[in-house]
GROMACS .gro file of N, CA and C in nm:
model
  525
    1MET      N    1  -0.525   1.080  21.701
    1MET     CA    2  -0.411   1.100  21.657
    1MET      C    3  -0.396   1.053  21.567
    2ASP      N    4  -0.279   1.055  21.468
    2ASP     CA    5  -0.263   1.010  21.330
    2ASP      C    6  -0.224   0.881  21.366
    3PRO      N    7  -0.268   0.821  21.239
    3PRO     CA    8  -0.281   0.663  21.188
    3PRO      C    9  -0.125   0.657  21.186
    4ILE      N   10  -0.088   0.537  21.215
    4ILE     CA   11   0.076   0.513  21.180
    4ILE      C   12   0.066   0.383  21.083
    5GLN      N   13   0.192   0.386  21.049
    5GLN     CA   14   0.210   0.257  20.928
    5GLN      C   15   0.314   0.148  21.008
    6ARG      N   16   0.257   0.047  20.976
    6ARG     CA   17   0.324  -0.061  21.023
    6ARG      C   18   0.453  -0.059  21.050
    7GLU      N   19   0.546  -0.054  20.945
    7GLU     CA   20   0.666  -0.041  20.925
    7GLU      C   21   0.723   0.072  21.052
    8ASP      N   22   0.676   0.183  21.074
    8ASP     CA   23   0.703   0.266  21.180
    8ASP      C   24   0.696   0.208  21.299
    9PHE      N   25   0.579   0.118  21.358
    9PHE     CA   26   0.535   0.043  21.452
    9PHE      C   27   0.660  -0.054  21.472
   10GLU      N   28   0.676  -0.146  21.392
   10GLU     CA   29   0.802  -0.213  21.396
   10GLU      C   30   0.951  -0.198  21.410
   11ARG      N   31   0.966  -0.071  21.343
   11ARG     CA   32   1.080   0.007  21.408
   11ARG      C   33   1.093   0.027  21.539
   12ALA      N   34   0.994   0.082  21.580
   12ALA     CA   35   1.007   0.116  21.714
   12ALA      C   36   1.024   0.036  21.813
   13ILE      N   37   0.946  -0.104  21.775
   13ILE     CA   38   0.962  -0.201  21.857
   13ILE      C   39   1.099  -0.272  21.863
   14GLY      N   40   1.145  -0.240  21.739
   14GLY     CA   41   1.294  -0.277  21.727
   14GLY      C   42   1.410  -0.238  21.799
   15LYS      N   43   1.377  -0.074  21.801
   15LYS     CA   44   1.452   0.025  21.873
   15LYS      C   45   1.456   0.013  22.009
   16LEU      N   46   1.346  -0.040  22.070
   16LEU     CA   47   1.272  -0.060  22.195
   16LEU      C   48   1.372  -0.179  22.260
   17ALA      N   49   1.369  -0.296  22.146
   17ALA     CA   50   1.442  -0.417  22.190
   17ALA      C   51   1.566  -0.425  22.244
   18ILE      N   52   1.626  -0.292  22.129
   18ILE     CA   53   1.786  -0.296  22.116
   18ILE      C   54   1.824  -0.200  22.256
   19SER      N   55   1.741  -0.115  22.321
   19SER     CA   56   1.753  -0.020  22.416
   19SER      C   57   1.744  -0.101  22.543
   20TRP      N   58   1.651  -0.219  22.534
   20TRP     CA   59   1.626  -0.287  22.658
   20TRP      C   60   1.752  -0.384  22.695
   21ALA      N   61   1.793  -0.413  22.527
   21ALA     CA   62   1.906  -0.490  22.522
   21ALA      C   63   2.024  -0.456  22.608
   22ALA      N   64   2.065  -0.283  22.570
   22ALA     CA   65   2.160  -0.225  22.626
   22ALA      C   66   2.176  -0.210  22.784
   23ALA      N   67   2.043  -0.186  22.846
   23ALA     CA   68   1.991  -0.174  22.983
   23ALA      C   69   2.041  -0.283  23.052
   24GLU      N   70   1.976  -0.438  22.975
   24GLU     CA   71   2.016  -0.562  23.065
   24GLU      C   72   2.157  -0.587  23.054
   25HIS      N   73   2.239  -0.541  22.948
   25HIS     CA   74   2.375  -0.560  22.938
   25HIS      C   75   2.432  -0.488  23.046
   26ALA      N   76   2.409  -0.386  23.072
   26ALA     CA   77   2.442  -0.282  23.229
   26ALA      C   78   2.451  -0.383  23.329
   27PHE      N   79   2.300  -0.422  23.370
   27PHE     CA   80   2.264  -0.497  23.476
   27PHE      C   81   2.370  -0.629  23.494
   28ASP      N   82   2.382  -0.672  23.364
   28ASP     CA   83   2.477  -0.805  23.363
   28ASP      C   84   2.629  -0.780  23.397
   29HIS      N   85   2.689  -0.664  23.343
   29HIS     CA   86   2.788  -0.600  23.399
   29HIS      C   87   2.841  -0.590  23.570
   30CYS      N   88   2.711  -0.513  23.635
   30CYS     CA   89   2.697  -0.499  23.787
   30CYS      C   90   2.704  -0.634  23.827
   31LEU      N   91   2.626  -0.735  23.794
   31LEU     CA   92   2.602  -0.849  23.868
   31LEU      C   93   2.735  -0.954  23.818
   32SER      N   94   2.783  -0.939  23.736
   32SER     CA   95   2.932  -1.026  23.704
   32SER      C   96   3.046  -0.922  23.819
   33ILE      N   97   3.045  -0.816  23.821
   33ILE     CA   98   3.140  -0.763  23.942
   33ILE      C   99   3.072  -0.777  24.043
   34LEU      N  100   2.964  -0.774  24.098
   34LEU     CA  101   2.939  -0.802  24.214
   34LEU      C  102   2.940  -0.970  24.274
   35PHE      N  103   2.942  -1.067  24.165
   35PHE     CA  104   2.944  -1.217  24.181
   35PHE      C  105   3.081  -1.233  24.201
   36TYR      N  106   3.169  -1.198  24.099
   36TYR     CA  107   3.307  -1.231  24.096
   36TYR      C  108   3.379  -1.179  24.163
   37GLU      N  109   3.369  -1.029  24.206
   37GLU     CA  110   3.442  -0.963  24.268
   37GLU      C  111   3.439  -0.894  24.396
   38LYS      N  112   3.289  -0.910  24.426
   38LYS     CA  113   3.255  -0.849  24.552
   38LYS      C  114   3.163  -0.953  24.664
   39GLY      N  115   3.189  -1.082  24.613
   39GLY     CA  116   3.159  -1.172  24.723
   39GLY      C  117   2.997  -1.226  24.703
   40ALA      N  118   2.921  -1.186  24.605
   40ALA     CA  119   2.785  -1.194  24.595
   40ALA      C  120   2.784  -1.361  24.526
   41SER      N  121   2.887  -1.442  24.505
   41SER     CA  122   2.878  -1.564  24.470
   41SER      C  123   2.815  -1.639  24.558
   42SER      N  124   2.901  -1.588  24.707
   42SER     CA  125   2.783  -1.654  24.820
   42SER      C  126   2.625  -1.683  24.845
   43LEU      N  127   2.572  -1.560  24.747
   43LEU     CA  128   2.420  -1.556  24.771
   43LEU      C  129   2.349  -1.665  24.660
   44ALA      N  130   2.423  -1.705  24.528
   44ALA     CA  131   2.375  -1.818  24.446
   44ALA      C  132   2.456  -1.873  24.392
   45ALA      N  133   2.460  -1.996  24.331
   45ALA     CA  134   2.575  -2.075  24.269
   45ALA      C  135   2.587  -2.003  24.156
   46VAL      N  136   2.484  -1.951  24.072
   46VAL     CA  137   2.500  -1.929  23.933
   46VAL      C  138   2.411  -1.778  23.884
   47LEU      N  139   2.467  -1.721  23.816
   47LEU     CA  140   2.391  -1.577  23.806
   47LEU      C  141   2.278  -1.605  23.703
   48PRO      N  142   2.177  -1.538  23.767
   48PRO     CA  143   2.007  -1.530  23.669
   48PRO      C  144   2.037  -1.494  23.536
   49LEU      N  145   1.948  -1.542  23.470
   49LEU     CA  146   1.943  -1.541  23.332
   49LEU      C  147   1.843  -1.463  23.280
   50ASN      N  148   1.719  -1.465  23.348
   50ASN     CA  149   1.585  -1.343  23.300
   50ASN      C  150   1.630  -1.224  23.353
   51ALA      N  151   1.536  -1.125  23.311
   51ALA     CA  152   1.570  -0.978  23.309
   51ALA      C  153   1.507  -0.981  23.503
   52ARG      N  154   1.393  -1.017  23.537
   52ARG     CA  155   1.305  -1.007  23.632
   52ARG      C  156   1.402  -1.042  23.777
   53ALA      N  157   1.506  -1.170  23.731
   53ALA     CA  158   1.572  -1.249  23.813
   53ALA      C  159   1.688  -1.132  23.830
   54LYS      N  160   1.768  -1.120  23.738
   54LYS     CA  161   1.877  -1.030  23.756
   54LYS      C  162   1.848  -0.885  23.843
   55ILE      N  163   1.719  -0.816  23.777
   55ILE     CA  164   1.699  -0.731  23.888
   55ILE      C  165   1.727  -0.787  24.054
   56LYS      N  166   1.631  -0.852  24.075
   56LYS     CA  167   1.617  -0.919  24.208
   56LYS      C  168   1.756  -0.937  24.263
   57PHE      N  169   1.817  -1.003  24.207
   57PHE     CA  170   1.956  -1.054  24.262
   57PHE      C  171   2.055  -0.915  24.248
   58PHE      N  172   2.048  -0.827  24.168
   58PHE     CA  173   2.094  -0.705  24.176
   58PHE      C  174   2.088  -0.636  24.338
   59GLN      N  175   1.968  -0.627  24.344
   59GLN     CA  176   1.902  -0.565  24.472
   59GLN      C  177   1.984  -0.653  24.619
   60LYS      N  178   1.936  -0.781  24.585
   60LYS     CA  179   1.989  -0.868  24.717
   60LYS      C  180   2.153  -0.852  24.723
   61ALA      N  181   2.208  -0.860  24.606
   61ALA     CA  182   2.370  -0.847  24.603
   61ALA      C  183   2.407  -0.720  24.667
   62VAL      N  184   2.375  -0.587  24.626
   62VAL     CA  185   2.388  -0.479  24.689
   62VAL      C  186   2.376  -0.455  24.813
   63LYS      N  187   2.248  -0.528  24.867
   63LYS     CA  188   2.234  -0.524  25.007
   63LYS      C  189   2.325  -0.602  25.075
   64ALA      N  190   2.389  -0.709  25.033
   64ALA     CA  191   2.463  -0.798  25.090
   64ALA      C  192   2.593  -0.758  25.101
   65THR      N  193   2.665  -0.665  25.043
   65THR     CA  194   2.781  -0.645  24.997
   65THR      C  195   2.809  -0.539  25.102
   66PRO      N  196   2.887  -0.544  25.200
   66PRO     CA  197   2.930  -0.441  25.313
   66PRO      C  198   2.953  -0.303  25.248
   67GLU      N  199   3.085  -0.308  25.177
   67GLU     CA  200   3.138  -0.185  25.123
   67GLU      C  201   3.001  -0.090  25.046
   68LEU      N  202   2.901  -0.195  24.999
   68LEU     CA  203   2.803  -0.097  24.927
   68LEU      C  204   2.681  -0.055  25.017
   69ALA      N  205   2.714  -0.060  25.160
   69ALA     CA  206   2.574  -0.014  25.190
   69ALA      C  207   2.521   0.110  25.161
   70GLY      N  208   2.607   0.213  25.161
   70GLY     CA  209   2.565   0.330  25.159
   70GLY      C  210   2.473   0.335  25.015
   71ALA      N  211   2.503   0.236  24.916
   71ALA     CA  212   2.446   0.268  24.778
   71ALA      C  213   2.333   0.181  24.743
   72PHE      N  214   2.299   0.112  24.882
   72PHE     CA  215   2.161   0.030  24.870
   72PHE      C  216   2.037   0.153  24.820
   73PRO      N  217   2.013   0.252  24.895
   73PRO     CA  218   1.906   0.317  24.853
   73PRO      C  219   1.884   0.352  24.692
   74ARG      N  220   2.011   0.385  24.619
   74ARG     CA  221   2.025   0.409  24.471
   74ARG      C  222   1.996   0.295  24.414
   75ALA      N  223   2.064   0.169  24.462
   75ALA     CA  224   2.025   0.035  24.412
   75ALA      C  225   1.891  -0.004  24.380
   76GLU      N  226   1.823   0.041  24.520
   76GLU     CA  227   1.685   0.019  24.490
   76GLU      C  228   1.584   0.101  24.393
   77GLU      N  229   1.643   0.228  24.428
   77GLU     CA  230   1.591   0.319  24.310
   77GLU      C  231   1.584   0.273  24.162
   78LEU      N  232   1.732   0.207  24.152
   78LEU     CA  233   1.734   0.143  24.003
   78LEU      C  234   1.666   0.054  23.965
   79ALA      N  235   1.657  -0.046  24.043
   79ALA     CA  236   1.601  -0.186  24.043
   79ALA      C  237   1.437  -0.133  24.066
   80ASN      N  238   1.389  -0.045  24.118
   80ASN     CA  239   1.251  -0.019  24.107
   80ASN      C  240   1.186   0.017  23.964
   81ALA      N  241   1.284   0.120  23.945
   81ALA     CA  242   1.276   0.168  23.808
   81ALA      C  243   1.282   0.089  23.690
   82ALA      N  244   1.389   0.014  23.684
   82ALA     CA  245   1.415  -0.110  23.601
   82ALA      C  246   1.272  -0.248  23.600
   83PHE      N  247   1.199  -0.246  23.711
   83PHE     CA  248   1.087  -0.310  23.705
   83PHE      C  249   0.985  -0.255  23.654
   84ARG      N  250   0.950  -0.124  23.646
   84ARG     CA  251   0.857  -0.066  23.537
   84ARG      C  252   0.917  -0.064  23.422
   85ILE      N  253   0.997  -0.020  23.408
   85ILE     CA  254   1.048  -0.027  23.253
   85ILE      C  255   1.029  -0.142  23.188
   86LEU      N  256   1.094  -0.261  23.269
   86LEU     CA  257   1.072  -0.398  23.195
   86LEU      C  258   0.908  -0.421  23.206
   87ASP      N  259   0.827  -0.383  23.277
   87ASP     CA  260   0.668  -0.425  23.244
   87ASP      C  261   0.629  -0.369  23.134
   88ASP      N  262   0.657  -0.222  23.112
   88ASP     CA  263   0.631  -0.177  22.989
   88ASP      C  264   0.680  -0.199  22.849
   89ARG      N  265   0.870  -0.255  22.871
   89ARG     CA  266   0.888  -0.310  22.769
   89ARG      C  267   0.795  -0.466  22.733
   90ASN      N  268   0.774  -0.540  22.818
   90ASN     CA  269   0.715  -0.655  22.820
   90ASN      C  270   0.591  -0.634  22.718
   91TRP      N  271   0.503  -0.532  22.750
   91TRP     CA  272   0.406  -0.508  22.700
   91TRP      C  273   0.423  -0.495  22.572
   92CYS      N  274   0.522  -0.413  22.562
   92CYS     CA  275   0.527  -0.377  22.399
   92CYS      C  276   0.593  -0.428  22.326
   93ILE      N  277   0.683  -0.549  22.364
   93ILE     CA  278   0.760  -0.686  22.283
   93ILE      C  279   0.671  -0.787  22.335
   94HIS      N  280   0.609  -0.813  22.398
   94HIS     CA  281   0.547  -0.949  22.383
   94HIS      C  282   0.384  -0.937  22.375
   95GLY      N  283   0.311  -0.832  22.394
   95GLY     CA  284   0.196  -0.801  22.373
   95GLY      C  285   0.149  -0.829  22.244
   96THR      N  286   0.058  -0.875  22.207
   96THR     CA  287   0.008  -0.896  22.064
   96THR      C  288  -0.085  -0.776  22.035
   97ALA      N  289  -0.018  -0.741  21.923
   97ALA     CA  290  -0.099  -0.635  21.873
   97ALA      C  291  -0.214  -0.641  21.780
   98SER      N  292  -0.316  -0.688  21.843
   98SER     CA  293  -0.446  -0.794  21.762
   98SER      C  294  -0.507  -0.666  21.659
   99MET      N  295  -0.462  -0.530  21.657
   99MET     CA  296  -0.544  -0.468  21.582
   99MET      C  297  -0.471  -0.457  21.464
  100ILE      N  298  -0.336  -0.446  21.437
  100ILE     CA  299  -0.248  -0.442  21.343
  100ILE      C  300  -0.241  -0.535  21.256
  101GLY      N  301  -0.287  -0.511  21.154
  101GLY     CA  302  -0.310  -0.625  21.062
  101GLY      C  303  -0.251  -0.572  20.911
  102GLY      N  304  -0.286  -0.446  20.904
  102GLY     CA  305  -0.257  -0.368  20.764
  102GLY      C  306  -0.144  -0.286  20.772
  103THR      N  307  -0.142  -0.190  20.673
  103THR     CA  308  -0.042  -0.134  20.665
  103THR      C  309  -0.032   0.003  20.723
  104LEU      N  310  -0.183   0.027  20.757
  104LEU     CA  311  -0.186   0.163  20.860
  104LEU      C  312  -0.293   0.138  20.958
  105PHE      N  313  -0.297   0.187  21.088
  105PHE     CA  314  -0.341   0.139  21.171
  105PHE      C  315  -0.362   0.306  21.260
  106ASP      N  316  -0.490   0.267  21.342
  106ASP     CA  317  -0.487   0.403  21.440
  106ASP      C  318  -0.424   0.396  21.555
  107GLN      N  319  -0.378   0.488  21.613
  107GLN     CA  320  -0.347   0.506  21.744
  107GLN      C  321  -0.470   0.560  21.867
  108PRO      N  322  -0.453   0.523  21.979
  108PRO     CA  323  -0.379   0.408  22.046
  108PRO      C  324  -0.451   0.265  21.973
  109PHE      N  325  -0.361   0.188  21.980
  109PHE     CA  326  -0.383   0.045  21.977
  109PHE      C  327  -0.375  -0.038  22.091
  110ASN      N  328  -0.439  -0.155  22.070
  110ASN     CA  329  -0.445  -0.268  22.177
  110ASN      C  330  -0.343  -0.359  22.186
  111LEU      N  331  -0.329  -0.383  22.263
  111LEU     CA  332  -0.216  -0.504  22.310
  111LEU      C  333  -0.289  -0.581  22.400
  112SER      N  334  -0.261  -0.709  22.322
  112SER     CA  335  -0.314  -0.815  22.463
  112SER      C  336  -0.203  -0.917  22.499
  113ARG      N  337  -0.247  -0.983  22.623
  113ARG     CA  338  -0.085  -1.100  22.664
  113ARG      C  339  -0.170  -1.144  22.773
  114PHE      N  340  -0.131  -1.290  22.803
  114PHE     CA  341  -0.200  -1.359  22.912
  114PHE      C  342  -0.144  -1.265  23.046
  115GLU      N  343  -0.218  -1.258  23.129
  115GLU     CA  344  -0.214  -1.205  23.270
  115GLU      C  345  -0.109  -1.277  23.355
  116ARG      N  346  -0.011  -1.212  23.408
  116ARG     CA  347   0.087  -1.262  23.491
  116ARG      C  348   0.064  -1.243  23.588
  117PRO      N  349   0.064  -1.377  23.687
  117PRO     CA  350   0.182  -1.433  23.646
  117PRO      C  351   0.105  -1.586  23.631
  118SER      N  352  -0.043  -1.585  23.650
  118SER     CA  353  -0.098  -1.690  23.634
  118SER      C  354  -0.129  -1.762  23.497
  119MET      N  355  -0.150  -1.669  23.383
  119MET     CA  356  -0.129  -1.693  23.258
  119MET      C  357  -0.303  -1.766  23.225
  120GLU      N  358  -0.388  -1.742  23.319
  120GLU     CA  359  -0.518  -1.766  23.300
  120GLU      C  360  -0.640  -1.668  23.219
  121ALA      N  361  -0.586  -1.567  23.230
  121ALA     CA  362  -0.676  -1.491  23.146
  121ALA      C  363  -0.590  -1.391  23.038
  122ILE      N  364  -0.677  -1.320  22.983
  122ILE     CA  365  -0.611  -1.186  22.859
  122ILE      C  366  -0.664  -1.108  22.929
  123GLU      N  367  -0.512  -1.004  22.950
  123GLU     CA  368  -0.552  -0.849  22.964
  123GLU      C  369  -0.488  -0.790  22.854
  124HIS      N  370  -0.550  -0.627  22.856
  124HIS     CA  371  -0.541  -0.586  22.746
  124HIS      C  372  -0.494  -0.427  22.806
  125LYS      N  373  -0.409  -0.356  22.683
  125LYS     CA  374  -0.360  -0.258  22.713
  125LYS      C  375  -0.303  -0.172  22.593
  126GLU      N  376  -0.384   0.001  22.602
  126GLU     CA  377  -0.399   0.051  22.474
  126GLU      C  378  -0.277   0.113  22.497
  127VAL      N  379  -0.183   0.122  22.388
  127VAL     CA  380  -0.049   0.242  22.385
  127VAL      C  381  -0.072   0.290  22.254
  128THR      N  382   0.053   0.395  22.235
  128THR     CA  383   0.099   0.494  22.164
  128THR      C  384   0.201   0.437  22.100
  129MET      N  385   0.214   0.494  22.003
  129MET     CA  386   0.405   0.542  21.938
  129MET      C  387   0.459   0.606  22.056
  130ASP      N  388   0.398   0.682  22.101
  130ASP     CA  389   0.467   0.816  22.204
  130ASP      C  390   0.521   0.715  22.314
  131PHE      N  391   0.421   0.621  22.378
  131PHE     CA  392   0.434   0.505  22.472
  131PHE      C  393   0.577   0.400  22.457
  132ILE      N  394   0.577   0.374  22.358
  132ILE     CA  395   0.696   0.281  22.261
  132ILE      C  396   0.801   0.357  22.288
  133GLN      N  397   0.803   0.501  22.215
  133GLN     CA  398   0.956   0.590  22.213
  133GLN      C  399   0.981   0.617  22.376
  134GLU      N  400   0.869   0.638  22.466
  134GLU     CA  401   0.899   0.678  22.590
  134GLU      C  402   0.963   0.561  22.674
  135THR      N  403   0.921   0.447  22.631
  135THR     CA  404   0.992   0.365  22.712
  135THR      C  405   1.131   0.302  22.647
  136SER      N  406   1.173   0.315  22.538
  136SER     CA  407   1.250   0.289  22.446
  136SER      C  408   1.347   0.404  22.518
  137GLU      N  409   1.315   0.542  22.542
  137GLU     CA  410   1.413   0.646  22.628
  137GLU      C  411   1.444   0.590  22.788
  138SER      N  412   1.340   0.552  22.829
  138SER     CA  413   1.367   0.532  22.958
  138SER      C  414   1.470   0.424  22.973
  139CYS      N  415   1.467   0.296  22.880
  139CYS     CA  416   1.600   0.192  22.868
  139CYS      C  417   1.696   0.250  22.882
  140ALA      N  418   1.716   0.335  22.761
  140ALA     CA  419   1.897   0.443  22.754
  140ALA      C  420   1.873   0.504  22.901
  141LYS      N  421   1.801   0.540  22.916
  141LYS     CA  422   1.826   0.619  23.058
  141LYS      C  423   1.903   0.544  23.173
  142LEU      N  424   1.794   0.432  23.199
  142LEU     CA  425   1.824   0.333  23.282
  142LEU      C  426   2.016   0.268  23.293
  143SER      N  427   1.991   0.250  23.154
  143SER     CA  428   2.157   0.227  23.090
  143SER      C  429   2.302   0.316  23.156
  144LEU      N  430   2.267   0.456  23.100
  144LEU     CA  431   2.338   0.512  23.164
  144LEU      C  432   2.331   0.557  23.326
  145ALA      N  433   2.212   0.546  23.386
  145ALA     CA  434   2.221   0.538  23.533
  145ALA      C  435   2.288   0.423  23.577
  146LEU      N  436   2.291   0.304  23.532
  146LEU     CA  437   2.369   0.200  23.557
  146LEU      C  438   2.523   0.214  23.536
  147ALA      N  439   2.528   0.266  23.447
  147ALA     CA  440   2.674   0.330  23.415
  147ALA      C  441   2.770   0.379  23.505
  148VAL      N  442   2.668   0.501  23.586
  148VAL     CA  443   2.688   0.600  23.641
  148VAL      C  444   2.731   0.535  23.765
  149PHE      N  445   2.643   0.446  23.855
  149PHE     CA  446   2.621   0.358  23.921
  149PHE      C  447   2.744   0.265  23.937
  150MET      N  448   2.803   0.228  23.848
  150MET     CA  449   2.917   0.135  23.842
  150MET      C  450   3.050   0.235  23.853
  151PHE      N  451   3.025   0.324  23.799
  151PHE     CA  452   3.155   0.465  23.817
  151PHE      C  453   3.188   0.475  23.956
  152ARG      N  454   3.075   0.520  24.034
  152ARG     CA  455   3.077   0.605  24.138
  152ARG      C  456   3.083   0.462  24.247
  153LYS      N  457   3.019   0.333  24.229
  153LYS     CA  458   3.049   0.230  24.316
  153LYS      C  459   3.150   0.153  24.324
  154PHE      N  460   3.172   0.112  24.212
  154PHE     CA  461   3.282   0.042  24.155
  154PHE      C  462   3.438   0.091  24.121
  155GLY      N  463   3.418   0.199  24.079
  155GLY     CA  464   3.536   0.276  23.994
  155GLY      C  465   3.561   0.229  23.878
  156LEU      N  466   3.473   0.155  23.812
  156LEU     CA  467   3.476   0.071  23.696
  156LEU      C  468   3.511   0.180  23.590
  157PHE      N  469   3.466   0.259  23.564
  157PHE     CA  470   3.489   0.376  23.458
  157PHE      C  471   3.547   0.474  23.495
  158SER      N  472   3.634   0.556  23.399
  158SER     CA  473   3.693   0.692  23.421
  158SER      C  474   3.602   0.794  23.426
  159GLU      N  475   3.623   0.878  23.500
  159GLU     CA  476   3.518   1.006  23.514
  159GLU      C  477   3.485   1.057  23.399
  160GLU      N  478   3.604   1.065  23.274
  160GLU     CA  479   3.583   1.127  23.162
  160GLU      C  480   3.508   1.044  23.047
  161ALA      N  481   3.509   0.926  23.090
  161ALA     CA  482   3.411   0.804  23.007
  161ALA      C  483   3.298   0.872  23.062
  162VAL      N  484   3.265   0.839  23.187
  162VAL     CA  485   3.103   0.887  23.221
  162VAL      C  486   3.089   1.027  23.171
  163GLU      N  487   3.150   1.147  23.173
  163GLU     CA  488   3.106   1.261  23.120
  163GLU      C  489   3.103   1.246  22.953
  164ASP      N  490   3.186   1.165  22.898
  164ASP     CA  491   3.153   1.180  22.738
  164ASP      C  492   3.042   1.060  22.720
  165ALA      N  493   3.016   0.971  22.807
  165ALA     CA  494   2.849   0.950  22.775
  165ALA      C  495   2.739   1.050  22.799
  166LEU      N  496   2.766   1.071  22.879
  166LEU     CA  497   2.645   1.167  22.960
  166LEU      C  498   2.638   1.312  22.865
  167ARG      N  499   2.765   1.349  22.800
  167ARG     CA  500   2.762   1.487  22.693
  167ARG      C  501   2.632   1.487  22.634
  168GLY      N  502   2.603   1.636  22.632
  168GLY     CA  503   2.510   1.613  22.526
  168GLY      C  504   2.348   1.635  22.562
  169VAL      N  505   2.336   1.556  22.670
  169VAL     CA  506   2.246   1.490  22.750
  169VAL      C  507   2.206   1.573  22.860
  170ARG      N  508   2.067   1.641  22.855
  170ARG     CA  509   2.014   1.749  22.911
  170ARG      C  510   1.920   1.701  23.035
  171GLU      N  511   1.876   1.565  23.019
  171GLU     CA  512   1.780   1.540  23.146
  171GLU      C  513   1.836   1.498  23.245
  172ASP      N  514   1.786   1.474  23.371
  172ASP     CA  515   1.796   1.418  23.495
  172ASP      C  516   1.812   1.273  23.487
  173PHE      N  517   1.876   1.190  23.508
  173PHE     CA  518   1.862   1.052  23.523
  173PHE      C  519   1.843   1.008  23.632
  174SER      N  520   1.775   1.042  23.744
  174SER     CA  521   1.724   1.028  23.829
  174SER      C  522   1.597   0.985  23.829
  175PHE      N  523   1.557   0.857  23.901
  175PHE     CA  524   1.410   0.806  23.878
  175PHE      C  525   1.317   0.805  23.998
   0.00000   0.00000   0.00000
């Protein structure tokens, strides 16, 4: 693989952070509706703040909402996809790029982090710029899939708004 510039790596990580923020915002929107309008406030005193807890609460709240009983399989698909994307995102954002010190470096590059959840050992993963880009794209797809979920299950968006968001996108958003 061709070497990459440090700036390109940093730009890709920034894009990934922004893409994940949009996906997490979509979860926040779903959770807000579930909590304040659909009765999920009976499941917790406050809404969760970290991403993993948000995804788990999304699953629990959809399952506990009678009018969304038919939506639970899709909610599970979205949650499972979100967990996978979150892990990939966490590797890219929180992994220490130990071999990235200069302005030019080779791919794949090694990321390291403390093993989850014990934090007692270091684990490593080799990634490429393509992996970072694919993870960023997965975040964008998840955001759109959650928007479609909200449209179909909550009637939150108009059909035209969803079509506008999806216009020009040719990929299937199922996970």
